[in-house]
């Protein structure tokens, strides 16, 4: 278990002072696949490097199972990192790379050889054992970097955007592979990415970061279905933001009034109580209906075909737009065309009132 | 800042200076330190048999430019010194101009070769540079001496019947310096020409420029930083040259370097030698500062 | 590109190729002639009288040349060793680090020998060492080793620094992440990768020391001629092809080192 408590990191001083991390507190549990998700420059990599020991925080504490990590230099911390650039040692072979950490720990030769063989089998690199790292492909380098970091059996594995350099197909394969490795080894994974889809498919829990602080922590389902604030809703998936007035709140639910004057029930776990004014609703939760039906009426501005589905952009009033997504099922034909007046409808309880 | 970060930083600082110590100590003893001693010596009184007496005097600095007539004690310019100073500057400037005339087209030629062969051409330029300066000077000397290849060839072919005296003239010194310092002109010129975007040249032709106009209006302004760098790199060592004027000038045509040496040898006037040496250093530093300034401005301008 | 061969070549400038050709010929002609005449059977360095190795033999038998050769090599060895060691440490302290107070001063100090005219340094060292020689009575090779080490430092430093700058700092971080102590990181990761740069720097320093005339001429004690200063002395007399023979050998060493340096500095990072 890693406990990060009120960690801040400032660069520079005076006017040029920049807070890379601003009062970040988070607890990473044992054996979980924990993801730090956010746009570039949000501080996610800095936080990872604080755990690894390459960045000294300006304030705060980081402990692992009750032990203070910050007093330890990187080479004394029981964590290993998979670097974004892989950082494979170019003058060593695949086998020597994987053995490096074990050698540094002073393990007996026989044990090193055995563990290295296991690791190469685990990432399916046995055939490449004696290649130089420059002679293998990007995907293979990725596997070696992973095996090298796993070989010393760290308590925590830190992964810094390890898949970003791979092409789409390989990335999909490696996502599944990584998840499998995490389950098999039972090692805690702290994974940094800017790819929301990657985060959703792999993680047990996600921390969404922005501008040096954590905006929301939760399971992929929570983060996607119940974004706490506009940044999270906007960053994860596509979202429509509708101006609303919040009426009576009952438990988790609130009655909200749309711009059309119609009312609908929406979730208000995190936002409603404070009297939020924005309703977030996913495009796939809405559908187009004939003009006289539905909660909102507007003019169909644009129809964008995406293969698996089609997006309909509907202008509601002057400066309100809502996007509706419909799956392209076999035999389905477009009911509406650009310029038509249409209605937009969504069921009660799927919208989310955001914190302001 | 946390105590931890502070103590790490402190240790980092200590390690850094520890690593720098050997280099800095050697340089202090055998490079920077002696310069300060030279400066001190320039304010002392010459000893009778070389060396100095530890008496403060500005005589040496005075003698750099002026001299007292030994008969009537009147003040006049030290013609010998001034003419040597003038020769040094003149020959250095001429060497620089010669290096531009030869070096610019050569650098351009190399920069317009296919990328993979450019390195080899540059190696061909750099090999002579990294070989012994004395040997190269000697090689030129053998070429132009009275019994040398050039004169022998000219006499044999009947163009002349008496060898032309080139060696031990100012021309010989200039030829020698041009020969040994030419690579220093090509190197920075090539560096800036290699980055030249030939789309700009194409745009120039597209806008009706002639070849000469393209060269003068587009290429030249763009490679100006390289041209300045090359000129400084040739001018500075030429000004302080010692070996080449000694060999090619044969002790008759002195340059500043030889004049300085003279004070420590036959002249037995160490303070004057020290003062001349500091003068040379000052001129070189002015040239270097001029270079750094103009290089800095170019960078800002293009940035 | 295919078009420009036949059509209008935007890169062409009248006469430039000719001047470049002249330039290359001029650069190499004197040196080539010098080498050719070192094999001359006669005593002239201008009239060819047939092939002979006699001047190499006479140089080889010349005791002064022998001593000067050994002295030059010993001097270059120690100077390049000391300069390279100091340069490696200095490069580690000044490369891939956050800018620190005094950085530009340190950088200027290291490169000072490149900026100050050699004659100025030479007389400065003459003044300093003359004093020490009188005080201590020591007139050994130490002065030359020290002087050579100093002016070799920037030549060793620059290629090492260039190599180090191109090296990925995350490799070192990866090693320390894998439990390597700072010393292990240096020995197992930094040094193996830095090696071509170190070798290049050392060779450059060796060549620079081997070729030095001016500073050596002023610092050396009596009877401490190196090959270049011996040659400088010989040039005052009637020159025989023996000087050419010595020059050719020195040239061969330098050219070999420079070409090796060229290929070393192109070793992939």
mmCIF file of C-alpha atoms in Angstrom, chain C residues 103-221:
data_model
loop_
_atom_site.group_PDB
_atom_site.id
_atom_site.type_symbol
_atom_site.label_atom_id
_atom_site.label_comp_id
_atom_site.label_asym_id
_atom_site.label_seq_id
_atom_site.Cartn_x
_atom_site.Cartn_y
_atom_site.Cartn_z
ATOM 1 C CA UNK C 103 28.589 27.325 -14.921
ATOM 2 C CA UNK C 104 29.680 29.811 -17.562
ATOM 3 C CA UNK C 105 32.836 30.639 -15.602
ATOM 4 C CA UNK C 106 33.736 26.960 -15.366
ATOM 5 C CA UNK C 107 33.028 26.466 -19.064
ATOM 6 C CA UNK C 108 35.182 29.470 -19.960
ATOM 7 C CA UNK C 109 37.986 28.232 -17.689
ATOM 8 C CA UNK C 110 37.994 24.804 -19.310
ATOM 9 C CA UNK C 111 38.072 26.269 -22.798
ATOM 10 C CA UNK C 112 40.507 29.034 -21.964
ATOM 11 C CA UNK C 113 43.471 27.356 -23.696
ATOM 12 C CA UNK C 114 41.474 27.470 -26.942
ATOM 13 C CA UNK C 115 40.982 31.227 -26.706
ATOM 14 C CA UNK C 116 44.295 32.546 -25.427
ATOM 15 C CA UNK C 117 47.043 32.731 -28.091
ATOM 16 C CA UNK C 118 49.617 30.027 -27.504
ATOM 17 C CA UNK C 119 52.500 32.471 -27.378
ATOM 18 C CA UNK C 120 50.835 34.318 -24.494
ATOM 19 C CA UNK C 121 50.415 31.120 -22.482
ATOM 20 C CA UNK C 122 53.940 30.079 -23.457
ATOM 21 C CA UNK C 123 55.648 33.170 -22.067
ATOM 22 C CA UNK C 124 53.395 33.120 -19.016
ATOM 23 C CA UNK C 125 54.491 29.559 -18.283
ATOM 24 C CA UNK C 126 58.098 30.517 -18.970
ATOM 25 C CA UNK C 127 57.859 33.228 -16.315
ATOM 26 C CA UNK C 128 56.181 30.940 -13.773
ATOM 27 C CA UNK C 129 58.317 27.860 -14.338
ATOM 28 C CA UNK C 130 61.588 29.811 -14.553
ATOM 29 C CA UNK C 131 60.847 31.008 -11.022
ATOM 30 C CA UNK C 132 60.010 27.533 -9.775
ATOM 31 C CA UNK C 133 63.057 26.027 -11.471
ATOM 32 C CA UNK C 134 65.309 28.473 -9.676
ATOM 33 C CA UNK C 135 63.565 27.916 -6.338
ATOM 34 C CA UNK C 136 63.375 24.125 -6.406
ATOM 35 C CA UNK C 137 66.199 23.147 -8.720
ATOM 36 C CA UNK C 138 63.875 20.617 -10.385
ATOM 37 C CA UNK C 139 64.201 20.670 -14.168
ATOM 38 C CA UNK C 140 62.472 17.420 -15.103
ATOM 39 C CA UNK C 141 59.707 16.584 -17.549
ATOM 40 C CA UNK C 142 57.044 17.506 -14.979
ATOM 41 C CA UNK C 143 56.718 21.079 -16.229
ATOM 42 C CA UNK C 144 56.023 19.921 -19.761
ATOM 43 C CA UNK C 145 53.556 17.281 -18.568
ATOM 44 C CA UNK C 146 51.678 19.886 -16.550
ATOM 45 C CA UNK C 147 51.673 22.465 -19.348
ATOM 46 C CA UNK C 148 50.577 19.921 -21.949
ATOM 47 C CA UNK C 149 47.884 18.517 -19.672
ATOM 48 C CA UNK C 150 46.409 21.985 -19.287
ATOM 49 C CA UNK C 151 46.104 22.825 -22.968
ATOM 50 C CA UNK C 152 44.930 19.286 -23.793
ATOM 51 C CA UNK C 153 41.980 19.484 -21.377
ATOM 52 C CA UNK C 154 39.578 21.342 -23.715
ATOM 53 C CA UNK C 155 40.435 19.046 -26.614
ATOM 54 C CA UNK C 156 39.623 16.005 -24.489
ATOM 55 C CA UNK C 157 36.631 17.702 -22.872
ATOM 56 C CA UNK C 158 34.708 18.711 -25.999
ATOM 57 C CA UNK C 159 34.227 15.261 -27.615
ATOM 58 C CA UNK C 160 33.476 13.667 -24.237
ATOM 59 C CA UNK C 161 30.925 16.341 -23.499
ATOM 60 C CA UNK C 162 29.371 15.978 -26.942
ATOM 61 C CA UNK C 163 29.019 12.240 -26.427
ATOM 62 C CA UNK C 164 27.591 12.691 -22.937
ATOM 63 C CA UNK C 165 25.066 15.260 -24.112
ATOM 64 C CA UNK C 166 23.717 12.792 -26.629
ATOM 65 C CA UNK C 167 23.250 10.118 -23.977
ATOM 66 C CA UNK C 168 19.801 9.479 -22.580
ATOM 67 C CA UNK C 169 19.649 10.331 -18.880
ATOM 68 C CA UNK C 170 16.747 7.909 -18.412
ATOM 69 C CA UNK C 171 19.168 5.014 -18.919
ATOM 70 C CA UNK C 172 20.944 6.013 -15.738
ATOM 71 C CA UNK C 173 17.610 6.486 -14.013
ATOM 72 C CA UNK C 174 16.506 3.050 -15.183
ATOM 73 C CA UNK C 175 19.672 1.559 -13.715
ATOM 74 C CA UNK C 176 19.216 3.231 -10.356
ATOM 75 C CA UNK C 177 15.575 2.164 -10.449
ATOM 76 C CA UNK C 178 16.958 -1.379 -10.815
ATOM 77 C CA UNK C 179 18.929 -1.059 -7.569
ATOM 78 C CA UNK C 180 22.286 0.094 -9.003
ATOM 79 C CA UNK C 181 24.197 2.387 -6.635
ATOM 80 C CA UNK C 182 25.567 5.657 -8.081
ATOM 81 C CA UNK C 183 28.982 4.063 -8.586
ATOM 82 C CA UNK C 184 27.467 0.978 -10.225
ATOM 83 C CA UNK C 185 25.418 3.231 -12.488
ATOM 84 C CA UNK C 186 28.589 4.994 -13.595
ATOM 85 C CA UNK C 187 30.592 1.817 -14.135
ATOM 86 C CA UNK C 188 27.896 -0.325 -15.722
ATOM 87 C CA UNK C 189 25.868 2.206 -17.704
ATOM 88 C CA UNK C 190 27.553 5.582 -18.132
ATOM 89 C CA UNK C 191 31.127 4.468 -18.738
ATOM 90 C CA UNK C 192 30.437 1.783 -21.379
ATOM 91 C CA UNK C 193 28.386 4.245 -23.386
ATOM 92 C CA UNK C 194 30.786 7.127 -22.869
ATOM 93 C CA UNK C 195 33.755 5.029 -23.923
ATOM 94 C CA UNK C 196 33.936 6.070 -27.608
ATOM 95 C CA UNK C 197 33.854 9.705 -26.505
ATOM 96 C CA UNK C 198 36.628 9.151 -23.976
ATOM 97 C CA UNK C 199 38.763 7.380 -26.540
ATOM 98 C CA UNK C 200 38.149 10.133 -29.076
ATOM 99 C CA UNK C 201 39.035 12.799 -26.518
ATOM 100 C CA UNK C 202 42.186 10.966 -25.474
ATOM 101 C CA UNK C 203 43.340 10.601 -29.063
ATOM 102 C CA UNK C 204 42.720 14.221 -29.807
ATOM 103 C CA UNK C 205 44.651 15.198 -26.681
ATOM 104 C CA UNK C 206 47.484 12.864 -27.689
ATOM 105 C CA UNK C 207 47.742 14.395 -31.156
ATOM 106 C CA UNK C 208 47.591 17.927 -29.794
ATOM 107 C CA UNK C 209 50.349 17.202 -27.290
ATOM 108 C CA UNK C 210 52.462 15.433 -29.894
ATOM 109 C CA UNK C 211 52.203 18.391 -32.277
ATOM 110 C CA UNK C 212 52.821 21.229 -29.861
ATOM 111 C CA UNK C 213 55.733 23.504 -30.665
ATOM 112 C CA UNK C 214 55.272 26.896 -29.060
ATOM 113 C CA UNK C 215 54.540 26.057 -25.431
ATOM 114 C CA UNK C 216 57.081 23.236 -25.429
ATOM 115 C CA UNK C 217 59.750 25.521 -26.870
ATOM 116 C CA UNK C 218 59.300 27.984 -24.003
ATOM 117 C CA UNK C 219 58.778 25.535 -21.144
ATOM 118 C CA UNK C 220 61.401 22.874 -21.893
ATOM 119 C CA UNK C 221 64.612 22.802 -19.908
#
